[in-house]
mmCIF file of C-alpha atoms in Angstrom:
data_model
loop_
_atom_site.group_PDB
_atom_site.id
_atom_site.type_symbol
_atom_site.label_atom_id
_atom_site.label_comp_id
_atom_site.label_asym_id
_atom_site.label_seq_id
_atom_site.Cartn_x
_atom_site.Cartn_y
_atom_site.Cartn_z
ATOM 1 C CA MET Q 1 -54.758 14.737 3.477
ATOM 2 C CA ASN Q 2 -53.850 14.639 -0.297
ATOM 3 C CA ARG Q 3 -52.391 18.156 -0.152
ATOM 4 C CA SER Q 4 -50.162 17.373 2.855
ATOM 5 C CA PHE Q 5 -49.013 14.143 1.101
ATOM 6 C CA HIS Q 6 -48.000 16.031 -1.917
ATOM 7 C CA LEU Q 7 -46.156 18.573 0.161
ATOM 8 C CA SER Q 8 -44.311 15.839 2.100
ATOM 9 C CA PHE Q 9 -43.278 14.239 -1.124
ATOM 10 C CA ILE Q 10 -42.005 17.480 -2.589
ATOM 11 C CA ILE Q 11 -39.957 18.150 0.581
ATOM 12 C CA PHE Q 12 -38.587 14.628 0.517
ATOM 13 C CA SER Q 13 -37.648 14.908 -3.037
ATOM 14 C CA LEU Q 14 -35.830 18.304 -2.475
ATOM 15 C CA ILE Q 15 -33.905 16.766 0.368
ATOM 16 C CA LEU Q 16 -32.863 13.840 -1.756
ATOM 17 C CA ILE Q 17 -31.864 15.958 -4.587
ATOM 18 C CA ASN Q 18 -29.875 18.170 -2.364
ATOM 19 C CA SER Q 19 -28.079 15.320 -0.674
ATOM 20 C CA ILE Q 20 -27.253 13.787 -4.173
ATOM 21 C CA LEU Q 21 -25.836 17.143 -5.224
ATOM 22 C CA LEU Q 22 -23.769 17.642 -2.137
ATOM 23 C CA ALA Q 23 -22.288 14.022 -2.324
ATOM 24 C CA SER Q 24 -21.031 14.755 -5.854
ATOM 25 C CA ASP Q 25 -19.538 18.149 -4.891
ATOM 26 C CA PRO Q 26 -15.719 17.950 -5.516
ATOM 27 C CA VAL Q 27 -13.601 18.334 -2.428
ATOM 28 C CA LYS Q 28 -11.855 21.778 -2.390
ATOM 29 C CA VAL Q 29 -8.114 22.228 -1.307
ATOM 30 C CA GLU Q 30 -7.032 25.372 0.626
ATOM 31 C CA ASN Q 31 -4.142 27.273 -0.578
ATOM 32 C CA PHE Q 32 -0.789 26.336 0.896
ATOM 33 C CA THR Q 33 2.824 27.379 0.622
ATOM 34 C CA LEU Q 34 5.848 25.036 0.812
ATOM 35 C CA LYS Q 35 9.539 25.292 0.027
ATOM 36 C CA ASP Q 36 11.217 23.236 -2.793
ATOM 37 C CA TYR Q 37 14.567 21.590 -2.258
ATOM 38 C CA ASP Q 38 16.501 24.752 -3.307
ATOM 39 C CA GLY Q 39 14.488 26.731 -0.573
ATOM 40 C CA LYS Q 40 12.205 28.660 -3.102
ATOM 41 C CA LYS Q 41 8.675 29.133 -1.796
ATOM 42 C CA HIS Q 42 5.728 27.777 -3.977
ATOM 43 C CA SER Q 43 2.189 28.565 -3.263
ATOM 44 C CA LEU Q 44 -0.767 26.525 -4.778
ATOM 45 C CA SER Q 45 -2.193 29.919 -5.848
ATOM 46 C CA ASP Q 46 0.949 30.423 -8.056
ATOM 47 C CA TYR Q 47 -0.567 27.794 -10.369
ATOM 48 C CA LYS Q 48 -4.158 29.105 -10.546
ATOM 49 C CA ASP Q 49 -3.683 29.936 -14.293
ATOM 50 C CA SER Q 50 -3.065 26.324 -15.256
ATOM 51 C CA LYS Q 51 -5.712 24.255 -16.855
ATOM 52 C CA ALA Q 52 -5.131 21.535 -14.271
ATOM 53 C CA ILE Q 53 -2.693 21.297 -11.324
ATOM 54 C CA VAL Q 54 -1.274 17.754 -10.624
ATOM 55 C CA ILE Q 55 -0.041 17.047 -7.106
ATOM 56 C CA ILE Q 56 1.907 13.823 -6.658
ATOM 57 C CA PHE Q 57 2.796 12.576 -3.307
ATOM 58 C CA ILE Q 58 6.000 10.950 -3.747
ATOM 59 C CA ALA Q 59 9.073 9.407 -1.793
ATOM 60 C CA THR Q 60 12.738 8.779 -2.302
ATOM 61 C CA GLN Q 61 12.917 5.472 -0.611
ATOM 62 C CA CYS Q 62 9.623 3.846 -1.573
ATOM 63 C CA PRO Q 63 10.269 1.222 -4.286
ATOM 64 C CA VAL Q 64 6.748 1.724 -5.631
ATOM 65 C CA SER Q 65 7.219 5.457 -6.033
ATOM 66 C CA ASN Q 66 10.694 4.936 -7.544
ATOM 67 C CA ALA Q 67 9.166 2.386 -10.043
ATOM 68 C CA TYR Q 68 7.176 5.330 -11.426
ATOM 69 C CA ASN Q 69 9.989 7.827 -11.610
ATOM 70 C CA GLU Q 70 10.388 7.571 -15.343
ATOM 71 C CA ARG Q 71 6.566 7.461 -15.943
ATOM 72 C CA MET Q 72 6.098 10.477 -13.749
ATOM 73 C CA GLU Q 73 8.738 12.494 -15.678
ATOM 74 C CA ASN Q 74 7.392 11.281 -19.040
ATOM 75 C CA LEU Q 75 3.813 12.429 -18.105
ATOM 76 C CA TYR Q 76 5.168 15.804 -16.919
ATOM 77 C CA ASN Q 77 7.043 16.316 -20.305
ATOM 78 C CA THR Q 78 3.791 15.217 -22.132
ATOM 79 C CA TYR Q 79 1.554 17.683 -20.389
ATOM 80 C CA LYS Q 80 3.678 20.696 -19.283
ATOM 81 C CA ASN Q 81 3.157 22.521 -22.554
ATOM 82 C CA LYS Q 82 -0.648 21.779 -22.420
ATOM 83 C CA GLY Q 83 -1.258 24.028 -19.607
ATOM 84 C CA VAL Q 84 -0.912 21.450 -16.849
ATOM 85 C CA SER Q 85 1.339 22.049 -13.742
ATOM 86 C CA PHE Q 86 2.935 19.226 -11.927
ATOM 87 C CA ILE Q 87 3.985 19.527 -8.303
ATOM 88 C CA GLY Q 88 5.696 16.626 -6.369
ATOM 89 C CA ILE Q 89 5.233 16.578 -2.587
ATOM 90 C CA ASN Q 90 7.478 14.786 -0.304
ATOM 91 C CA SER Q 91 5.852 14.319 3.179
ATOM 92 C CA ASN Q 92 7.980 11.548 4.640
ATOM 93 C CA LYS Q 93 9.641 12.582 7.784
ATOM 94 C CA ALA Q 94 12.873 10.833 7.276
ATOM 95 C CA GLU Q 95 13.481 12.170 3.696
ATOM 96 C CA LEU Q 96 15.288 15.355 4.075
ATOM 97 C CA LEU Q 97 15.686 18.262 1.543
ATOM 98 C CA THR Q 98 19.287 17.162 0.511
ATOM 99 C CA GLU Q 99 18.162 13.569 -0.126
ATOM 100 C CA ILE Q 100 14.973 14.731 -2.148
ATOM 101 C CA LYS Q 101 17.343 17.029 -4.293
ATOM 102 C CA SER Q 102 19.892 14.315 -4.995
ATOM 103 C CA HIS Q 103 17.067 11.786 -5.651
ATOM 104 C CA ALA Q 104 15.480 14.155 -8.050
ATOM 105 C CA LYS Q 105 18.833 14.732 -9.874
ATOM 106 C CA SER Q 106 19.869 11.094 -9.970
ATOM 107 C CA ASN Q 107 16.397 10.012 -11.332
ATOM 108 C CA GLY Q 108 16.075 12.766 -13.697
ATOM 109 C CA LEU Q 109 12.929 14.353 -12.118
ATOM 110 C CA THR Q 110 12.636 17.831 -13.530
ATOM 111 C CA PHE Q 111 9.172 18.913 -12.145
ATOM 112 C CA THR Q 112 8.849 20.987 -8.949
ATOM 113 C CA ILE Q 113 9.137 18.895 -5.774
ATOM 114 C CA LEU Q 114 8.186 20.446 -2.429
ATOM 115 C CA LYS Q 115 9.094 19.379 1.187
ATOM 116 C CA ASP Q 116 6.083 19.107 3.338
ATOM 117 C CA GLU Q 117 7.701 19.463 6.714
ATOM 118 C CA LYS Q 118 5.697 17.839 9.575
ATOM 119 C CA ASN Q 119 3.298 16.359 6.846
ATOM 120 C CA VAL Q 120 0.901 19.270 7.195
ATOM 121 C CA ILE Q 121 -0.220 19.152 3.683
ATOM 122 C CA ALA Q 122 -0.487 15.380 3.548
ATOM 123 C CA ASP Q 123 -2.941 15.715 6.580
ATOM 124 C CA LYS Q 124 -4.887 18.313 4.773
ATOM 125 C CA PHE Q 125 -5.186 16.129 1.658
ATOM 126 C CA GLU Q 126 -5.625 12.967 3.859
ATOM 127 C CA ALA Q 127 -2.942 11.476 1.668
ATOM 128 C CA SER Q 128 -1.300 8.301 3.209
ATOM 129 C CA VAL Q 129 0.313 6.450 0.318
ATOM 130 C CA THR Q 130 3.069 7.110 -2.257
ATOM 131 C CA PRO Q 131 2.752 7.392 -5.073
ATOM 132 C CA GLU Q 132 -0.563 9.014 -5.197
ATOM 133 C CA ILE Q 133 -1.965 11.674 -7.387
ATOM 134 C CA TYR Q 134 -4.482 14.477 -6.960
ATOM 135 C CA VAL Q 135 -5.601 16.536 -9.902
ATOM 136 C CA LEU Q 136 -7.062 19.930 -9.193
ATOM 137 C CA ASN Q 137 -8.878 22.331 -11.356
ATOM 138 C CA PRO Q 138 -7.953 26.110 -11.213
ATOM 139 C CA ASN Q 139 -10.460 26.576 -8.370
ATOM 140 C CA PHE Q 140 -8.392 23.837 -6.428
ATOM 141 C CA GLU Q 141 -11.192 21.225 -6.495
ATOM 142 C CA VAL Q 142 -10.086 17.638 -6.578
ATOM 143 C CA LEU Q 143 -11.199 16.139 -9.923
ATOM 144 C CA TYR Q 144 -9.034 12.923 -9.694
ATOM 145 C CA GLN Q 145 -7.428 11.162 -6.865
ATOM 146 C CA GLY Q 146 -5.522 7.808 -6.979
ATOM 147 C CA ARG Q 147 -2.972 5.870 -8.862
ATOM 148 C CA ILE Q 148 -0.875 6.725 -11.976
ATOM 149 C CA ASP Q 149 -1.764 3.278 -13.559
ATOM 150 C CA ASP Q 150 -2.638 -0.093 -12.529
ATOM 151 C CA SER Q 151 0.710 -1.801 -12.282
ATOM 152 C CA ARG Q 152 4.161 -0.827 -10.797
ATOM 153 C CA ARG Q 153 5.580 -3.027 -13.633
ATOM 154 C CA GLU Q 154 5.246 -0.871 -16.588
ATOM 155 C CA LYS Q 155 4.983 -3.742 -18.961
ATOM 156 C CA ASP Q 156 1.818 -5.046 -17.240
ATOM 157 C CA VAL Q 157 -0.048 -1.747 -17.282
ATOM 158 C CA LYS Q 158 -3.528 -2.229 -18.638
ATOM 159 C CA SER Q 159 -5.293 0.976 -17.456
ATOM 160 C CA THR Q 160 -3.635 4.425 -17.476
ATOM 161 C CA ASP Q 161 -6.131 5.786 -15.144
ATOM 162 C CA PHE Q 162 -4.313 9.133 -14.378
ATOM 163 C CA LYS Q 163 -3.735 10.025 -17.973
ATOM 164 C CA LYS Q 164 -7.225 9.102 -18.979
ATOM 165 C CA ALA Q 165 -8.627 11.398 -16.249
ATOM 166 C CA LEU Q 166 -6.342 14.224 -17.236
ATOM 167 C CA ASP Q 167 -7.282 13.956 -20.961
ATOM 168 C CA GLU Q 168 -10.971 14.098 -19.912
ATOM 169 C CA ILE Q 169 -10.289 17.373 -17.825
ATOM 170 C CA LEU Q 170 -8.330 19.001 -20.654
ATOM 171 C CA ASP Q 171 -11.153 18.106 -23.068
ATOM 172 C CA GLY Q 172 -13.723 19.660 -20.621
ATOM 173 C CA LYS Q 173 -15.486 16.406 -19.863
ATOM 174 C CA PRO Q 174 -16.355 15.090 -16.497
ATOM 175 C CA VAL Q 175 -13.844 12.432 -15.141
ATOM 176 C CA SER Q 176 -15.322 8.961 -15.741
ATOM 177 C CA VAL Q 177 -13.430 7.395 -12.912
ATOM 178 C CA PRO Q 178 -12.556 10.152 -10.349
ATOM 179 C CA LYS Q 179 -11.056 7.833 -7.690
ATOM 180 C CA THR Q 180 -8.676 4.838 -7.971
ATOM 181 C CA LYS Q 181 -6.609 2.763 -5.610
ATOM 182 C CA ALA Q 182 -3.193 0.884 -5.624
ATOM 183 C CA PHE Q 183 -0.836 -0.663 -3.239
ATOM 184 C CA GLY Q 184 1.915 1.678 -2.219
ATOM 185 C CA CYS Q 185 4.031 2.835 0.738
ATOM 186 C CA THR Q 186 2.805 4.350 3.805
ATOM 187 C CA ILE Q 187 3.752 7.986 4.247
ATOM 188 C CA LYS Q 188 5.747 8.199 7.418
ATOM 189 C CA ARG Q 189 4.438 10.994 9.456
ATOM 190 C CA ILE Q 190 5.886 12.665 12.487
ATOM 191 C CA MET V 1 43.380 -48.583 14.531
ATOM 192 C CA TYR V 2 44.624 -45.161 13.724
ATOM 193 C CA ASN V 3 43.173 -45.409 10.311
ATOM 194 C CA GLN V 4 39.753 -46.524 11.472
ATOM 195 C CA LYS V 5 39.485 -43.492 13.959
ATOM 196 C CA ASN V 6 40.485 -41.226 11.057
ATOM 197 C CA ILE V 7 37.678 -42.649 8.950
ATOM 198 C CA ILE V 8 35.066 -42.097 11.778
ATOM 199 C CA TYR V 9 36.239 -38.533 12.328
ATOM 200 C CA SER V 10 36.139 -37.757 8.694
ATOM 201 C CA ARG V 11 32.529 -39.208 8.502
ATOM 202 C CA TYR V 12 31.583 -36.957 11.418
ATOM 203 C CA PHE V 13 33.044 -33.908 9.725
ATOM 204 C CA VAL V 14 31.248 -34.732 6.448
ATOM 205 C CA PHE V 15 27.863 -35.043 8.519
ATOM 206 C CA ILE V 16 28.496 -31.735 10.347
ATOM 207 C CA PHE V 17 29.256 -29.962 7.166
ATOM 208 C CA PHE V 18 26.168 -31.449 5.512
ATOM 209 C CA ILE V 19 23.904 -30.252 8.316
ATOM 210 C CA PHE V 20 25.735 -26.798 8.483
ATOM 211 C CA GLY V 21 25.299 -26.403 4.635
ATOM 212 C CA LEU V 22 21.523 -27.339 4.931
ATOM 213 C CA SER V 23 20.899 -24.821 7.650
ATOM 214 C CA LEU V 24 22.587 -22.090 5.541
ATOM 215 C CA SER V 25 20.434 -22.859 2.574
ATOM 216 C CA GLY V 26 17.342 -23.189 4.762
ATOM 217 C CA ILE V 27 16.473 -26.627 3.107
ATOM 218 C CA GLY V 28 15.203 -29.187 5.321
ATOM 219 C CA PHE V 29 14.254 -27.047 8.354
ATOM 220 C CA SER V 30 11.768 -24.656 6.977
ATOM 221 C CA GLN V 31 8.874 -26.474 5.278
ATOM 222 C CA ILE V 32 7.057 -23.274 4.437
ATOM 223 C CA LYS V 33 5.576 -22.898 0.965
ATOM 224 C CA VAL V 34 4.022 -19.778 -0.495
ATOM 225 C CA LYS V 35 0.888 -20.265 -2.576
ATOM 226 C CA GLU V 36 -0.866 -17.877 -5.035
ATOM 227 C CA ILE V 37 -4.188 -16.746 -3.886
ATOM 228 C CA ASN V 38 -6.937 -14.832 -5.642
ATOM 229 C CA LEU V 39 -10.015 -13.037 -4.210
ATOM 230 C CA LYS V 40 -12.287 -16.162 -4.495
ATOM 231 C CA GLN V 41 -9.847 -18.107 -2.563
ATOM 232 C CA ILE V 42 -9.240 -15.406 0.003
ATOM 233 C CA SER V 43 -12.929 -15.420 0.596
ATOM 234 C CA GLU V 44 -13.117 -19.181 1.141
ATOM 235 C CA LEU V 45 -9.941 -19.024 3.362
ATOM 236 C CA ILE V 46 -11.861 -16.669 5.667
ATOM 237 C CA SER V 47 -15.160 -18.535 5.642
ATOM 238 C CA LYS V 48 -13.836 -22.162 5.806
ATOM 239 C CA ARG V 49 -12.292 -22.175 9.282
ATOM 240 C CA GLU V 50 -12.955 -23.388 12.658
ATOM 241 C CA ALA V 51 -14.547 -20.768 14.970
ATOM 242 C CA LYS V 52 -11.405 -18.648 15.730
ATOM 243 C CA PRO V 53 -10.455 -15.093 15.209
ATOM 244 C CA PHE V 54 -8.360 -14.622 12.052
ATOM 245 C CA LEU V 55 -5.618 -11.992 11.488
ATOM 246 C CA ILE V 56 -4.745 -11.344 7.928
ATOM 247 C CA ASN V 57 -1.694 -9.190 7.298
ATOM 248 C CA ILE V 58 -1.089 -7.631 3.812
ATOM 249 C CA TRP V 59 2.519 -7.065 3.238
ATOM 250 C CA ALA V 60 5.378 -7.045 0.570
ATOM 251 C CA THR V 61 9.117 -7.616 0.681
ATOM 252 C CA TRP V 62 9.625 -4.201 -0.809
ATOM 253 C CA CYS V 63 7.869 -2.545 2.118
ATOM 254 C CA VAL V 64 10.284 -1.652 4.961
ATOM 255 C CA PRO V 65 7.750 -1.177 7.808
ATOM 256 C CA CYS V 66 6.097 -4.620 6.652
ATOM 257 C CA ARG V 67 9.442 -6.394 6.975
ATOM 258 C CA GLU V 68 10.058 -4.587 10.489
ATOM 259 C CA GLU V 69 6.545 -5.785 11.600
ATOM 260 C CA PHE V 70 6.988 -9.345 10.601
ATOM 261 C CA PRO V 71 8.910 -10.738 13.599
ATOM 262 C CA ASP V 72 6.172 -9.635 15.861
ATOM 263 C CA LEU V 73 3.704 -11.526 13.788
ATOM 264 C CA VAL V 74 5.829 -14.624 14.142
ATOM 265 C CA LYS V 75 5.776 -14.139 17.888
ATOM 266 C CA LEU V 76 2.035 -13.648 17.848
ATOM 267 C CA ALA V 77 1.545 -16.836 15.873
ATOM 268 C CA LYS V 78 3.428 -18.681 18.488
ATOM 269 C CA LYS V 79 1.409 -17.328 21.384
ATOM 270 C CA TYR V 80 -1.892 -17.813 19.631
ATOM 271 C CA LYS V 81 -1.339 -21.292 18.192
ATOM 272 C CA GLY V 82 -4.650 -23.116 18.301
ATOM 273 C CA LYS V 83 -6.494 -20.120 19.503
ATOM 274 C CA ALA V 84 -6.381 -17.672 16.457
ATOM 275 C CA ASP V 85 -5.449 -17.984 12.806
ATOM 276 C CA ILE V 86 -2.816 -15.821 11.364
ATOM 277 C CA ALA V 87 -2.054 -15.501 7.582
ATOM 278 C CA GLY V 88 0.124 -13.089 5.485
ATOM 279 C CA ILE V 89 -0.777 -12.108 1.919
ATOM 280 C CA SER V 90 2.094 -10.608 0.044
ATOM 281 C CA VAL V 91 1.444 -8.150 -2.610
ATOM 282 C CA ASP V 92 4.764 -8.907 -4.432
ATOM 283 C CA PHE V 93 4.345 -10.369 -7.859
ATOM 284 C CA PRO V 94 3.660 -14.229 -7.976
ATOM 285 C CA ASP V 95 6.894 -14.552 -10.015
ATOM 286 C CA GLU V 96 8.816 -13.250 -7.066
ATOM 287 C CA ILE V 97 8.004 -16.199 -4.749
ATOM 288 C CA GLU V 98 11.459 -17.884 -5.201
ATOM 289 C CA SER V 99 13.482 -14.832 -5.561
ATOM 290 C CA LYS V 100 12.099 -12.492 -2.753
ATOM 291 C CA ILE V 101 9.263 -13.915 -0.520
ATOM 292 C CA LEU V 102 10.708 -17.323 0.300
ATOM 293 C CA PRO V 103 14.180 -16.175 1.353
ATOM 294 C CA PHE V 104 12.454 -13.554 3.613
ATOM 295 C CA VAL V 105 9.989 -15.934 5.226
ATOM 296 C CA LYS V 106 12.665 -18.596 5.706
ATOM 297 C CA LYS V 107 15.147 -16.215 7.341
ATOM 298 C CA LEU V 108 12.449 -15.288 9.805
ATOM 299 C CA ASN V 109 11.212 -18.935 10.218
ATOM 300 C CA VAL V 110 7.623 -17.794 9.610
ATOM 301 C CA ASN V 111 5.217 -20.166 11.303
ATOM 302 C CA PHE V 112 2.025 -19.188 9.581
ATOM 303 C CA PRO V 113 0.599 -19.537 6.143
ATOM 304 C CA ILE V 114 1.976 -17.159 3.562
ATOM 305 C CA TYR V 115 0.195 -16.375 0.210
ATOM 306 C CA VAL V 116 0.993 -14.139 -2.651
ATOM 307 C CA ASN V 117 -1.834 -12.156 -4.262
ATOM 308 C CA SER V 118 -2.581 -13.288 -7.775
ATOM 309 C CA GLU V 119 -5.620 -10.969 -8.234
ATOM 310 C CA SER V 120 -4.571 -8.779 -11.104
ATOM 311 C CA GLU V 121 -7.034 -5.949 -10.238
ATOM 312 C CA GLN V 122 -5.498 -4.722 -6.994
ATOM 313 C CA GLU V 123 -8.213 -2.206 -6.327
ATOM 314 C CA LYS V 124 -10.675 -5.272 -6.072
ATOM 315 C CA LEU V 125 -8.579 -6.646 -3.350
ATOM 316 C CA ILE V 126 -8.099 -3.390 -1.521
ATOM 317 C CA ASN V 127 -11.917 -2.825 -1.493
ATOM 318 C CA TYR V 128 -12.655 -6.479 -0.526
ATOM 319 C CA PHE V 129 -10.856 -5.875 2.718
ATOM 320 C CA ASP V 130 -11.937 -2.285 3.432
ATOM 321 C CA LYS V 131 -13.510 0.352 1.192
ATOM 322 C CA ASN V 132 -11.837 3.053 3.315
ATOM 323 C CA TRP V 133 -8.361 1.626 2.872
ATOM 324 C CA ASN V 134 -6.346 3.347 0.235
ATOM 325 C CA GLY V 135 -3.826 0.654 -0.287
ATOM 326 C CA ALA V 136 -0.991 1.773 1.926
ATOM 327 C CA ILE V 137 0.837 -1.215 3.418
ATOM 328 C CA PRO V 138 1.236 -2.823 5.964
ATOM 329 C CA ALA V 139 -2.390 -3.284 6.680
ATOM 330 C CA THR V 140 -3.884 -5.903 8.935
ATOM 331 C CA PHE V 141 -7.575 -6.960 9.060
ATOM 332 C CA ILE V 142 -9.182 -9.044 11.916
ATOM 333 C CA PHE V 143 -12.010 -11.406 11.219
ATOM 334 C CA ASN V 144 -14.152 -12.782 14.063
ATOM 335 C CA SER V 145 -14.988 -16.387 14.583
ATOM 336 C CA LYS V 146 -18.019 -15.958 12.196
ATOM 337 C CA GLY V 147 -15.760 -14.643 9.416
ATOM 338 C CA ASP V 148 -16.928 -10.950 9.641
ATOM 339 C CA ILE V 149 -14.454 -8.225 9.406
ATOM 340 C CA VAL V 150 -14.213 -6.541 12.774
ATOM 341 C CA GLN V 151 -11.177 -4.354 12.616
ATOM 342 C CA SER V 152 -8.984 -2.689 10.004
ATOM 343 C CA ILE V 153 -5.372 -1.776 11.171
ATOM 344 C CA TYR V 154 -3.413 0.491 8.989
ATOM 345 C CA GLY V 155 0.247 0.843 9.316
ATOM 346 C CA LYS V 156 2.970 -0.888 11.186
ATOM 347 C CA LYS V 157 2.074 -2.104 14.789
ATOM 348 C CA ASP V 158 3.905 -4.240 17.384
ATOM 349 C CA PHE V 159 3.330 -7.398 19.228
ATOM 350 C CA LYS V 160 1.684 -5.637 22.226
ATOM 351 C CA TYR V 161 -0.799 -3.865 19.975
ATOM 352 C CA PHE V 162 -1.711 -7.068 18.065
ATOM 353 C CA ASP V 163 -1.891 -9.007 21.251
ATOM 354 C CA GLU V 164 -4.429 -6.604 22.808
ATOM 355 C CA VAL V 165 -6.484 -6.651 19.547
ATOM 356 C CA LEU V 166 -6.628 -10.521 19.382
ATOM 357 C CA LYS V 167 -7.318 -10.933 23.057
ATOM 358 C CA LYS V 168 -10.764 -8.992 22.455
ATOM 359 C CA TYR V 169 -11.824 -11.412 19.931
ATOM 360 C CA LEU V 170 -10.946 -14.663 21.610
ATOM 361 C CA LYS V 171 -14.095 -16.448 22.933
#
């Protein structure tokens, strides 16, 4: 009786520990290939030597995404020489390559921006809002998902969530807040 | 005699122009006010009602699909007057009531209460409505007559869709 109780307790504990470990496993993203607005192909695997890969779902017509243009570019310039790759992805069905290119030029966005035709990659990420950031490690595991900061009005920002997460990743620390949310525009799918 | 007629006509003209001016400015016809609302007040709004289903639409003036969806919500509020409650919570900034929110709701003759979120931590508001919602708007939440959330609707929908949803929760 006593022995079977101990055995049951051990099995229960193992199941519990396993489920906790599984729950905290980061989500892994599959490799993908998309074209930028000049027609050049980019695969996620091209960036595997980066310390971190930042994927930003952006839009040309979303006022929230546009409110972050300057902040996104500044973040890119801050981290591009620290081994961090930035990739913008536009998955909105109505925003075509020519528009994405002219939007990038007129807003001074110099990081790579890819067109996700038929929102295939947005579906894989289960992304549905712009702007939204995913930070991956070189194994393509998602270490941070969510907002850039906590206000579309830059002067009201109190919490720079994405920057904090990226600094923790570069310092080799676990990300203290791996998921955040903010109001944004719905990605318009096909 | 001729002068008296002229005075009467000119008074008519002044009156007509006054009414026309009022209608253009929206003053006098639309009494809608937009109030700030925080999480505690939203919770009270949901709980302190008569036993009716409640539809809360989260929107913003900067959100194109939200603006496109709004005329159908106005139509819905007309149909369900007295049977279900409808409210809109804008996630514009509270200091945009006069400049952005009021002009929009007046233009559409919005016939249900409109609030603007004053909760500074937007994530709290998002999770209050639905932990699975990532904040993309428009989003609509249906509460039953007891005040329990019964349905989350993400993205732009039309009158027919909302009509079918509300029908389900009427007594």
